[in-house]
mmCIF file of C-alpha atoms in Angstrom:
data_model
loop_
_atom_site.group_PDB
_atom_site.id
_atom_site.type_symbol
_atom_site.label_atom_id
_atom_site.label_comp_id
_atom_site.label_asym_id
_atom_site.label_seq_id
_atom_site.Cartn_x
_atom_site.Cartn_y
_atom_site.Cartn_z
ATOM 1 C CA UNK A 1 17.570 206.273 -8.866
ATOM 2 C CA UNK A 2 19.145 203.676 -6.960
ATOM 3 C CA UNK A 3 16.323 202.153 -5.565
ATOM 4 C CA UNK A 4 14.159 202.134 -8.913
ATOM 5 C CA UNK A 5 17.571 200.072 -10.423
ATOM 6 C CA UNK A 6 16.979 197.514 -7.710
ATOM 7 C CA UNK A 7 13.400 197.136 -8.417
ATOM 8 C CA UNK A 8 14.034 196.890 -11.965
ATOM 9 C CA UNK A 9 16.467 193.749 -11.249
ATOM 10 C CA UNK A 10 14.247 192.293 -8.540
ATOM 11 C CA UNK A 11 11.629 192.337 -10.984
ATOM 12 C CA UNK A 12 13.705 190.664 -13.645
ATOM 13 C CA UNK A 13 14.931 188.081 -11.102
ATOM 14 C CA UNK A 14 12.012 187.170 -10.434
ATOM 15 C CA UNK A 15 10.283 187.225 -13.959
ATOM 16 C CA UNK A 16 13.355 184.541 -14.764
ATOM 17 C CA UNK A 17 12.743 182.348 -11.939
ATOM 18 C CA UNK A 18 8.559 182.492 -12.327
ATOM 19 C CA UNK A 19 9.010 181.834 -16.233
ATOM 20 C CA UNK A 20 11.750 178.760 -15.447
ATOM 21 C CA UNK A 21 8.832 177.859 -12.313
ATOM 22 C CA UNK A 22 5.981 178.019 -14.847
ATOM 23 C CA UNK A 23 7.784 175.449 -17.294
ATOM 24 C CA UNK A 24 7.906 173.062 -14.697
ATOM 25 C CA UNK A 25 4.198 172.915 -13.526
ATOM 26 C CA UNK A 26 2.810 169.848 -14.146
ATOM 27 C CA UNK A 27 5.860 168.524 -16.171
ATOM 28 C CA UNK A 28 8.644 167.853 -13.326
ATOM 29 C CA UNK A 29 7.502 168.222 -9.639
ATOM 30 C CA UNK A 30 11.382 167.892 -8.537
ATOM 31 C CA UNK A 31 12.400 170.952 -10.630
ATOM 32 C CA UNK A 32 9.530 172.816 -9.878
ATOM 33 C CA UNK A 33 9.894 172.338 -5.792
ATOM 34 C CA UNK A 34 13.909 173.345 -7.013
ATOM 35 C CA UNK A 35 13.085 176.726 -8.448
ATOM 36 C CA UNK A 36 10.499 177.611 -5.643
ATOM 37 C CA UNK A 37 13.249 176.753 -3.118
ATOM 38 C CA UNK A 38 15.193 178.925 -5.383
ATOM 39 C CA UNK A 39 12.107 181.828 -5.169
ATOM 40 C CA UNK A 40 12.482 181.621 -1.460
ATOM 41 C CA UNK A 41 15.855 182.339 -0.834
ATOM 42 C CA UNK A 42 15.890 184.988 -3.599
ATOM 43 C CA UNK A 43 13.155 186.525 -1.695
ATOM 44 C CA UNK A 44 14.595 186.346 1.809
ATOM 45 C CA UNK A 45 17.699 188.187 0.125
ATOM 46 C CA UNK A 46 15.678 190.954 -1.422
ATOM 47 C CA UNK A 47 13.904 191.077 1.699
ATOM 48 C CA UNK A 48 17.158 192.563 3.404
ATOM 49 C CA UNK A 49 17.920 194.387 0.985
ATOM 50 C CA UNK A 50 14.876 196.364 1.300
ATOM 51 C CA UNK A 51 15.407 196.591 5.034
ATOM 52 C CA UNK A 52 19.226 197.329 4.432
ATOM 53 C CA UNK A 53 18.281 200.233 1.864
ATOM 54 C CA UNK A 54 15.682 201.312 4.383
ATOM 55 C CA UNK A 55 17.599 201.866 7.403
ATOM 56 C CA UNK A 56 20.521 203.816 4.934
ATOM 57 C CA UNK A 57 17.384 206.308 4.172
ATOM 58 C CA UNK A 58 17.124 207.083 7.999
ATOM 59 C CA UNK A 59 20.404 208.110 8.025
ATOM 60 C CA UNK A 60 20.924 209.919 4.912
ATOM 61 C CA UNK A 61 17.397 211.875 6.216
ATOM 62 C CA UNK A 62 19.244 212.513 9.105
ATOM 63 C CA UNK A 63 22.237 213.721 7.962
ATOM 64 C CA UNK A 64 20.349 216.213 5.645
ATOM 65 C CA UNK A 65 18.298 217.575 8.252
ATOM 66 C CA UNK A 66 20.917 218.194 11.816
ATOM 67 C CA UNK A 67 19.478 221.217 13.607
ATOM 68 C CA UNK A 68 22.060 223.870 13.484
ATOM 69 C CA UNK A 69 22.214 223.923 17.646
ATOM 70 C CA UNK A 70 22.597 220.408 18.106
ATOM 71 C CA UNK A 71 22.526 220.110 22.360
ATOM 72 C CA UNK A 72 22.345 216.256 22.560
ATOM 73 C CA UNK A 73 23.444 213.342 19.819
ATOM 74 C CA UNK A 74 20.441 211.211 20.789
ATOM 75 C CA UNK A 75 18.007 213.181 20.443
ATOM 76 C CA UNK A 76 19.726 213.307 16.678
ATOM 77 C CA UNK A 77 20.112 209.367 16.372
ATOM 78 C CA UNK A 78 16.814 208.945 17.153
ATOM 79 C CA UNK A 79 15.125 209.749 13.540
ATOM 80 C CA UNK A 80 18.593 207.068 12.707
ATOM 81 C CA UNK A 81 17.326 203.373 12.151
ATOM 82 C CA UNK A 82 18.112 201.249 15.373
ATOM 83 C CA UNK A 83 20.877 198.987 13.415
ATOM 84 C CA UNK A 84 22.970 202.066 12.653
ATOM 85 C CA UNK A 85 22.421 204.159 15.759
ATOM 86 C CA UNK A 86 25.387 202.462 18.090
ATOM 87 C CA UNK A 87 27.749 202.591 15.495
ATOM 88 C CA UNK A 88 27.166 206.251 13.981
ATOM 89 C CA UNK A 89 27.434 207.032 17.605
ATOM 90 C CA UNK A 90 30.773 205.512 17.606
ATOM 91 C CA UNK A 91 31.936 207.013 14.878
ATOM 92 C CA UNK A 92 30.833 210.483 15.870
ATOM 93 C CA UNK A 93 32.632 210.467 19.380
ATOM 94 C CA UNK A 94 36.132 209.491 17.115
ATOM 95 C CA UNK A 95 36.575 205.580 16.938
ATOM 96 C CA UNK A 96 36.903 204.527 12.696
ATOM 97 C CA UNK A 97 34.037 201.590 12.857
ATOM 98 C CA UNK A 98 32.428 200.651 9.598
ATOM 99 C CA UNK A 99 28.985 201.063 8.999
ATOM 100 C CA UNK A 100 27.347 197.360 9.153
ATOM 101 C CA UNK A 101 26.945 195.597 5.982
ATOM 102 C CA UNK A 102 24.413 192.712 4.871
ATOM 103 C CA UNK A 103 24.334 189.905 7.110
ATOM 104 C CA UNK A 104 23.295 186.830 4.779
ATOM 105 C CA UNK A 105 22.837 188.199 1.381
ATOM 106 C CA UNK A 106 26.457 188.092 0.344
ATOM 107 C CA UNK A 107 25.968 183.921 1.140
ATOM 108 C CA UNK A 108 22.729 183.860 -0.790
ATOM 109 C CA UNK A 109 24.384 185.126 -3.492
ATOM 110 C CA UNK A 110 26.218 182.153 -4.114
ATOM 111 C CA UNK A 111 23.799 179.225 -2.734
ATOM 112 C CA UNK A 112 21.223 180.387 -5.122
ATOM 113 C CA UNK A 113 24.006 179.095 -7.852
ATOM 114 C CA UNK A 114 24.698 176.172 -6.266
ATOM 115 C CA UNK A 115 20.907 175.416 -5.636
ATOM 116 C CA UNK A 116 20.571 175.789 -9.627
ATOM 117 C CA UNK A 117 23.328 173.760 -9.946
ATOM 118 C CA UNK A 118 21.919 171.134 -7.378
ATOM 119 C CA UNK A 119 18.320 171.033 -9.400
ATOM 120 C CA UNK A 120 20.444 170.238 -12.602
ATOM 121 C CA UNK A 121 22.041 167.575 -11.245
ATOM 122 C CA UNK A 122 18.851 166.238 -9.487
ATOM 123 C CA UNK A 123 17.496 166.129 -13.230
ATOM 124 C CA UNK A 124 19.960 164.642 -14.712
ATOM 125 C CA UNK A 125 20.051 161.726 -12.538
ATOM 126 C CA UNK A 126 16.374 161.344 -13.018
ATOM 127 C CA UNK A 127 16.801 161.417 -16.714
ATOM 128 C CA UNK A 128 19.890 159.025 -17.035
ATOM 129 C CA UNK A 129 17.965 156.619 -14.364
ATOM 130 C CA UNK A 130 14.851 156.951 -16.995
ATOM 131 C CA UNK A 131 17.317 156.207 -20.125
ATOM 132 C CA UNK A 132 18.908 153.174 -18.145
ATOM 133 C CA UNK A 133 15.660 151.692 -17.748
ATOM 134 C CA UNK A 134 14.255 152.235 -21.284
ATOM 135 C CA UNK A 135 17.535 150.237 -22.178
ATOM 136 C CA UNK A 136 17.051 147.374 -19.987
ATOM 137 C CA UNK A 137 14.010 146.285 -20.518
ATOM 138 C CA UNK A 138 13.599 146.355 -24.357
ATOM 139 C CA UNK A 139 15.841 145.293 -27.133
ATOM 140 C CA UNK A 140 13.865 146.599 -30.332
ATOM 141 C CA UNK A 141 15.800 149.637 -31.577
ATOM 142 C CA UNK A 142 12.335 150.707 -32.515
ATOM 143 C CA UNK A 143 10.956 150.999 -29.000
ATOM 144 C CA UNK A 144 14.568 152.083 -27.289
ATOM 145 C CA UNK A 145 14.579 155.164 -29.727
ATOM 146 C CA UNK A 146 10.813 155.713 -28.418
ATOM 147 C CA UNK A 147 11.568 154.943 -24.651
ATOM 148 C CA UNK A 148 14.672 157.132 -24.603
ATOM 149 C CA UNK A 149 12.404 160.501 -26.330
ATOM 150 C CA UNK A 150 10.833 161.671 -23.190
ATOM 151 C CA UNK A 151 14.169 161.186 -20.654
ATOM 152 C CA UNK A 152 16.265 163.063 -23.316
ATOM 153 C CA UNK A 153 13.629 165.828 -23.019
ATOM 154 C CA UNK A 154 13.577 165.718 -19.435
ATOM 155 C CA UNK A 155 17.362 166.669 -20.018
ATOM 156 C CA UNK A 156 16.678 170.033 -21.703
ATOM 157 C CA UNK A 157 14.225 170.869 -18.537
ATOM 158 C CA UNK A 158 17.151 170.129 -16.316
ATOM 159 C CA UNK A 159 18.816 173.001 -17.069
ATOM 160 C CA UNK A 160 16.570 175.379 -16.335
ATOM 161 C CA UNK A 161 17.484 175.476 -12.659
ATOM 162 C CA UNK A 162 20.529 176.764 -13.205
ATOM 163 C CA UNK A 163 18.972 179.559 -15.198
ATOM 164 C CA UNK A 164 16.520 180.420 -12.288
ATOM 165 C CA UNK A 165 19.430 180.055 -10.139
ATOM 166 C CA UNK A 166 22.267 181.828 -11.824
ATOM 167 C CA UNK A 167 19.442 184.653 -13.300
ATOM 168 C CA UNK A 168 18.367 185.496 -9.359
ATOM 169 C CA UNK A 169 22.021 185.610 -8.040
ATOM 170 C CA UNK A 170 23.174 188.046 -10.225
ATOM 171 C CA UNK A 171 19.981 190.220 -9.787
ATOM 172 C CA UNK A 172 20.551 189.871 -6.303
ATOM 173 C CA UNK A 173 24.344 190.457 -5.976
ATOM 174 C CA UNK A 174 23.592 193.665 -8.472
ATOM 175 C CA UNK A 175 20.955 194.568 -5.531
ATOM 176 C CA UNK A 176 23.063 194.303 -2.964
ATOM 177 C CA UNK A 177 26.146 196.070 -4.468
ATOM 178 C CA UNK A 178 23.937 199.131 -5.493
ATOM 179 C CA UNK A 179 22.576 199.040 -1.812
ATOM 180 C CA UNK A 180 26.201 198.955 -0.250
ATOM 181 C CA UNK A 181 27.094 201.403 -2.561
ATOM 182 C CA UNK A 182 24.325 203.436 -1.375
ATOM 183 C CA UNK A 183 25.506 202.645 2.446
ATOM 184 C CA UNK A 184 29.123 203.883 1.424
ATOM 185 C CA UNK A 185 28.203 206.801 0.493
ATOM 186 C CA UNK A 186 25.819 208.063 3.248
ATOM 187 C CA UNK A 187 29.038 207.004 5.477
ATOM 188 C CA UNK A 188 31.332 209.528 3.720
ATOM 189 C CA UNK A 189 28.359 211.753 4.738
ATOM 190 C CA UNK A 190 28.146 211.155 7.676
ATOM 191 C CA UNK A 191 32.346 211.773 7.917
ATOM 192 C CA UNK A 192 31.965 215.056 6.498
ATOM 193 C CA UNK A 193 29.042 215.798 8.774
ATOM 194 C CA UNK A 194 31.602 215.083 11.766
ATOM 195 C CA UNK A 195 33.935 217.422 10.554
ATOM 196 C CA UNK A 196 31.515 219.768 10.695
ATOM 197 C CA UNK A 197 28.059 219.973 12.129
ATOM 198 C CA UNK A 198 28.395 217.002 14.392
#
């Protein structure tokens, strides 16, 4: 269930950021190399994510399937993904250590908002630079209201960063806090499993 919800979001992420990508192609090279800067950090998050959910499927395997005469723990935390083998093993011989949690994802999160932010802000420079020289070198109110059309519009494109941005941090940040949740429980598990089988 889980892991069809974060597919569902990935996919919308990244539907948002294509369709804000796609608006940009052949209109405004600096917001388009924004969003795909934007694409590539989204996708370095989901990335571990995927690699975060997989190694809390080793273990939750594991835990459902501890032979009932158990002689040796590694031979057990063996089918356990690498990342989480030292510090199940730590928790099964008594010391309270958490189970690891993302490592960058929590500080994508919040740089793919600022990077949305930072292609907005990019734009609007561009398009106030644009009006500023539509009103210096003409003084016909005829040809101002003409030269400042196509900067204005360039404002409404400017924008759409911070969509792409703000659109793939929450997908993301609802990935990774349906994958941590997933983490939590297998460790309340793999508690139970101590008090008992382990």
């Amino acid at each position: 269930m889980n892991r069809n919800i974060c597919l569902a979001a990935f996919a919308v992420g990244l539907a948002v950021v294509g369709w804000v990508g796609a608006g940009y192609a052949g209109n405004s090279p600096l917001a388009l190399a924004m969003t795909l800067v934007i694409a590539a950090v989204y996708g370095t998050g989901a990335v571990e994510m995927l690699r975060f959910h997989q190694a809390t499927a080793t273990l939750a395997r594991a835990l459902a399937a501890i032979p009932d005469n158990l002689a040796h723990l590694g031979e057990w935390l063996g089918a356990v993904h690498p990342s989480l083998q030292n510090p199940v093993r730590l928790r099964v011989e008594g010391e309270r250590i958490g189970l690891p949690g993302p490592a960058i994802t929590p500080y994508l999160v919040g740089l793919l908002v600022l990077l949305g932010m930072l292609g907005t802000f990019l734009g609007m420079v561009v398009t106030l630079n644009g009006a500023v020289l539509a009103l210096e070198h003409t003084t016909d109110l005829h040809t101002i209201r003409g030269a400042l059309a196509a900067p204005i519009k360039g404002l409404g494109f400017a924008f759409g960063t911070s969509v792409a941005g703000v659109a793939a941090s929450a997908m993301l940040g609802l990935i990774s806090a349906l994958c941590r949740r997933e983490r939590l429980r297998a460790g309340q598990t793999l508690d139970s499993r101590i008090a008992t089988d382990l």
